[in-house]
Amino acid sequence: MLVSYQWLKDYVDIDDIGVEETAERLTRGGVEVDMLHPRSEGIQNVVVGYVEACDPHPEADKLRVCRVNTGGETASIVCGAPNIKAGQKVITAKPGAVLPGGMKIEKTTLRGQESEGMICSLQEIGIEQKLVMKQFMDGIYVFPEHAETGGDAIEELALRDTVLELDLTPNRPDCLSMLGVAYEMAALLDRDVIHPETGHQENSESASDYISVQVDVPEDNPYYGAKVVKNIVISASPQWIQNRLTAAGIRPINNVVDITNYVLMEYGQPLHAFDLDKLGSSEIVVRRAQDGESMTTLDEEERTLSSEHMVITNGKEPAALAGVMGGAFSEVQEDTTTVLLEAAYFKPARVRKTSRETGIRSESSIRFEKGIDSGRVEEAAERAAALLEKYAGGEVLQGTVEVDNRPAENKKIQTSTAQLNRLLGMEMSAEEVLSIFRRLRLPAVENNSGIMVEVPTRRPDLDIEVDLAEEAARLYGYEYIPTTLPKGVTTPGFLTADQRKRRRMRRYLERAGLHEALTYTLTSPSHSGRLQLQELPGKVEVTMPMSEERSTMRTSLLPQLLDTVQYNRNRQITDAAVFEMGSIFIGEEGNTLTTQPQEKNVLAAAVTGWWDAHLWQGEKKKTDFFVVKGVLEGLFEEIGIFDHIEFIRSDHNELHPGRSADIYLDGKYAGFLGQMHPSVEKEWEIKETYVFQLDVDLLLTFEADPLFYETVPRYPAVTRDIALVVEEQVTAGEVRRVIAEAGGSLLHQVTLFDVYQGEKLEPGQKSLAFSLVYLDPERTLTDEEVAETHNHVLSELQEKVKASLRK
């Protein structure tokens, strides 16, 4: 909402406070002023000039040499405007003048002719092109005859003004009008509101003789009123109306349209003027449009309507889209003499739906959508009639033809001083509370229960008691609300067990050298179903996606992480290690949702390139399966579940068949890790990349082993290294488990340190070398004890995995 400071002064006495203080008061009172726009900042030495003569330029067909009286002196000025001619009063920048943007005007020579100044268009003095009347859009502006030659042109155009740009919240539609802002300022300053003059003469004829009104949808249109004004003379509106409309961001058109727009900005009440002679009927019928019905609106666009839209008709065809825009065939034009003035109250929801579905957003629809003052519709119509009588020569017919289904009484809210103080933590007296309601023009009466407040129709945002508390707080002054500590028992914040585990997992991965990524929850259908933890019953598709690439809820984190690897590789970043912890979404069979989709928390990572590189020492370590497996083992140890984890060779069709494993937690599937299949790497245009994906929900709900600390052993350990020959399909994990079980309490540590397959072994065999550490923390082990346990380990290996010692 754009509010002219000079215009605002018509309704509330703010002469003693400047525009900056006005803005400050409004902002502190809850109506934020976002910006101040001085309309004539920097403009100097610009006057009203009278063109005494206008002759063709001898050297240029499109230029004129004008003799301009600037008040006591005459200057020769070369001008190229197509509408310049003798006898006009124009905006003249004298030598030394400064225009917006710091442009300085000096004497100059144009095609051999001296030019002592500049004749200006409205755009050249800072008015936006879209706000300039069509007749002056491509040329210079011409003042009315009464403008004083030599006078201050900026003063004549009422540009010695500042516009306040309000950033209104949706609950304050009352401030979408000059009167609404005036009520706000009057309340803040405890001053009177000066209401516009609405009185006018009426001739002997009655409006009901010319028009009838029928409303078929009273639930959408509680009030419709029509006034008739005859003998209208279409012309330019007075300069002061044009100036104020321009300040409000509205382009002047003609006196009738400008007056309806002026009242719109003044009262916040949209009005519409129909050419009664072109309406083609003596009746107005408000109804719903028929499906497929069409009409041409004022913007010359043909609109196809539906039964959800409300229209104003002449009994047959639509003449206006109710609350949004008028129709083209009944538009006020230069030959209009009789006007039907519409003033109505339309329900916000219906106008909002019509505006959204037709794509029309007008000053009228904005106000109807948010809610207008239903109690001032008639007053706004009378104000417009008075202005039409005064500035368009109109004769107002007697009465208003209307249909009124508005509630008879205003809403009332019960409150009390004690309750307001309790809500706000303040200590206002009853007198202060009643004074605040008086300043806000909210009729309030004390009763046995406290205070009964009547809510005027201009404040639709006041609905319950807490709304009154907010009003009391902002009028009393937010800065005067005392600072107090909360009462009652307080407890320090803490993390839940799940949150602590998540944080430990994140911190561990960061310490390990991975970077956390945040990718889109929405993905493409081609990525949906790829690299999943398990087969899912269905996917979740978005009803109205913003694009095909963001049309499906993700079922795995890995496709987006591979996109991240690809994105980095395309920018010559070949070493990448990223992880993400987030949700995947599981739909129902058939992809038709009947309930909310199930969410599962997942942890995934993608690593490619060099894992470690110390160029100075000449050391490099490339990422491989065992690097990523080692990171996961460290993660499982960090959260206390390492001893319950088992890695088993995977047959995942999108992972490398020899470099992948499934992960089980006490026999339950917990995820997978491995190198991407070469065909998948080729599809993503990336090099060798290793990934893992884990079921975080399973990891978090598993009862982790408690953490115990051991003292440094006081007694020596005994180490035995063994090289075992086993069948090729026997995994190192299986062998390690047999060793751990057979070694019992004396076996302290088992480490695999070598794997060999080659010419010294039979085909289908491999050698696994383990280091076994035997230790008793309470005493020194004897050779006999170690030998007995070690021999038991060897016999168990022979029996369970058919292992033999390598010779």
Short mmCIF file of N, CA, C and O in Angstrom, two decimals, residues 453-492:
data_model
loop_
_atom_site.label_atom_id
_atom_site.label_comp_id
_atom_site.label_asym_id
_atom_site.label_seq_id
_atom_site.Cartn_x
_atom_site.Cartn_y
_atom_site.Cartn_z
N VAL A 453 -16.70 -5.29 24.10
CA VAL A 453 -16.17 -4.48 23.00
C VAL A 453 -16.92 -4.80 21.72
O VAL A 453 -17.02 -5.97 21.33
N GLU A 454 -17.44 -3.77 21.07
CA GLU A 454 -18.11 -3.94 19.78
C GLU A 454 -17.08 -3.72 18.67
O GLU A 454 -16.36 -2.72 18.67
N VAL A 455 -17.02 -4.67 17.74
CA VAL A 455 -16.02 -4.61 16.67
C VAL A 455 -16.64 -3.97 15.43
O VAL A 455 -17.59 -4.51 14.87
N PRO A 456 -16.13 -2.82 14.99
CA PRO A 456 -16.67 -2.20 13.78
C PRO A 456 -16.32 -3.03 12.55
O PRO A 456 -15.36 -3.79 12.54
N THR A 457 -17.11 -2.84 11.50
CA THR A 457 -16.92 -3.65 10.28
C THR A 457 -15.60 -3.36 9.58
O THR A 457 -15.15 -4.18 8.78
N ARG A 458 -14.97 -2.25 9.90
CA ARG A 458 -13.69 -1.95 9.25
C ARG A 458 -12.54 -2.78 9.81
O ARG A 458 -11.44 -2.76 9.27
N ARG A 459 -12.77 -3.52 10.91
CA ARG A 459 -11.71 -4.32 11.52
C ARG A 459 -12.08 -5.81 11.52
O ARG A 459 -12.34 -6.40 12.57
N PRO A 460 -12.10 -6.45 10.37
CA PRO A 460 -12.46 -7.88 10.32
C PRO A 460 -11.42 -8.78 10.97
O PRO A 460 -11.67 -9.96 11.20
N ASP A 461 -10.24 -8.22 11.30
CA ASP A 461 -9.19 -9.04 11.92
C ASP A 461 -9.42 -9.27 13.40
O ASP A 461 -8.78 -10.13 14.01
N LEU A 462 -10.34 -8.51 14.01
CA LEU A 462 -10.61 -8.67 15.44
C LEU A 462 -11.72 -9.70 15.61
O LEU A 462 -12.87 -9.46 15.25
N ASP A 463 -11.36 -10.84 16.18
CA ASP A 463 -12.31 -11.95 16.24
C ASP A 463 -12.45 -12.54 17.63
O ASP A 463 -13.53 -12.93 18.05
N ILE A 464 -11.34 -12.64 18.38
CA ILE A 464 -11.35 -13.26 19.71
C ILE A 464 -10.63 -12.36 20.69
O ILE A 464 -10.04 -11.33 20.31
N GLU A 465 -10.64 -12.75 21.94
CA GLU A 465 -10.11 -11.90 23.01
C GLU A 465 -8.63 -11.58 22.83
O GLU A 465 -8.19 -10.46 23.11
N VAL A 466 -7.84 -12.54 22.36
CA VAL A 466 -6.41 -12.27 22.21
C VAL A 466 -6.14 -11.20 21.15
O VAL A 466 -5.11 -10.52 21.20
N ASP A 467 -7.07 -11.03 20.20
CA ASP A 467 -6.92 -9.94 19.24
C ASP A 467 -7.01 -8.59 19.93
O ASP A 467 -6.28 -7.65 19.58
N LEU A 468 -7.90 -8.50 20.90
CA LEU A 468 -7.99 -7.25 21.68
C LEU A 468 -6.74 -7.04 22.51
O LEU A 468 -6.28 -5.90 22.69
N ALA A 469 -6.16 -8.13 23.02
CA ALA A 469 -4.92 -8.01 23.79
C ALA A 469 -3.81 -7.47 22.91
O ALA A 469 -3.01 -6.63 23.35
N GLU A 470 -3.76 -7.92 21.67
CA GLU A 470 -2.73 -7.42 20.75
C GLU A 470 -2.94 -5.92 20.48
O GLU A 470 -1.97 -5.15 20.44
N GLU A 471 -4.19 -5.52 20.29
CA GLU A 471 -4.47 -4.11 20.07
C GLU A 471 -4.05 -3.27 21.28
O GLU A 471 -3.46 -2.20 21.13
N ALA A 472 -4.36 -3.77 22.46
CA ALA A 472 -3.99 -3.04 23.68
C ALA A 472 -2.47 -2.93 23.79
O ALA A 472 -1.94 -1.86 24.15
N ALA A 473 -1.76 -3.99 23.45
CA ALA A 473 -0.30 -3.99 23.56
C ALA A 473 0.33 -3.00 22.61
O ALA A 473 1.23 -2.23 22.99
N ARG A 474 -0.12 -2.96 21.36
CA ARG A 474 0.54 -2.08 20.40
C ARG A 474 0.19 -0.61 20.63
O ARG A 474 1.01 0.27 20.35
N LEU A 475 -1.02 -0.34 21.14
CA LEU A 475 -1.36 1.06 21.46
C LEU A 475 -0.67 1.51 22.74
O LEU A 475 -0.24 2.66 22.86
N TYR A 476 -0.57 0.61 23.71
CA TYR A 476 0.13 0.95 24.96
C TYR A 476 1.61 1.15 24.67
O TYR A 476 2.27 1.98 25.30
N GLY A 477 2.13 0.37 23.71
CA GLY A 477 3.55 0.46 23.34
C GLY A 477 4.26 -0.83 23.69
O GLY A 477 4.41 -1.14 24.87
N TYR A 478 4.70 -1.55 22.65
CA TYR A 478 5.42 -2.80 22.91
C TYR A 478 6.65 -2.55 23.79
O TYR A 478 7.05 -3.40 24.57
N GLU A 479 7.25 -1.35 23.61
CA GLU A 479 8.48 -1.08 24.35
C GLU A 479 8.23 -0.90 25.85
O GLU A 479 9.17 -0.93 26.65
N TYR A 480 6.95 -0.75 26.24
CA TYR A 480 6.64 -0.56 27.66
C TYR A 480 6.17 -1.86 28.34
O TYR A 480 5.85 -1.83 29.52
N ILE A 481 6.12 -2.94 27.58
CA ILE A 481 5.78 -4.22 28.21
C ILE A 481 6.96 -4.65 29.08
O ILE A 481 8.09 -4.74 28.59
N PRO A 482 6.74 -4.90 30.37
CA PRO A 482 7.87 -5.20 31.26
C PRO A 482 8.52 -6.54 30.93
O PRO A 482 7.87 -7.47 30.44
N THR A 483 9.81 -6.58 31.20
CA THR A 483 10.56 -7.82 31.00
C THR A 483 10.47 -8.67 32.26
O THR A 483 10.82 -8.22 33.35
N THR A 484 10.00 -9.91 32.12
CA THR A 484 9.85 -10.80 33.26
C THR A 484 10.40 -12.17 32.90
O THR A 484 10.45 -12.55 31.74
N LEU A 485 10.81 -12.90 33.93
CA LEU A 485 11.28 -14.27 33.71
C LEU A 485 10.10 -15.23 33.75
O LEU A 485 9.13 -15.00 34.46
N PRO A 486 10.18 -16.33 33.02
CA PRO A 486 9.10 -17.31 33.05
C PRO A 486 8.93 -17.88 34.45
O PRO A 486 9.92 -18.06 35.18
N LYS A 487 7.70 -18.17 34.82
CA LYS A 487 7.42 -18.77 36.13
C LYS A 487 7.23 -20.26 35.99
O LYS A 487 6.86 -20.76 34.93
N GLY A 488 7.45 -20.99 37.07
CA GLY A 488 7.25 -22.43 37.06
C GLY A 488 8.56 -23.18 37.00
O GLY A 488 9.65 -22.61 36.99
N VAL A 489 8.44 -24.50 36.94
CA VAL A 489 9.61 -25.37 36.93
C VAL A 489 10.23 -25.35 35.54
O VAL A 489 9.54 -25.52 34.54
N THR A 490 11.52 -25.13 35.48
CA THR A 490 12.23 -25.15 34.20
C THR A 490 13.24 -26.29 34.20
O THR A 490 13.80 -26.65 35.24
N THR A 491 13.45 -26.86 33.06
CA THR A 491 14.41 -27.95 32.91
C THR A 491 15.36 -27.62 31.77
O THR A 491 14.95 -27.00 30.79
N PRO A 492 16.63 -27.98 31.92
CA PRO A 492 17.57 -27.71 30.83
C PRO A 492 17.25 -28.58 29.63
O PRO A 492 16.73 -29.69 29.76
#
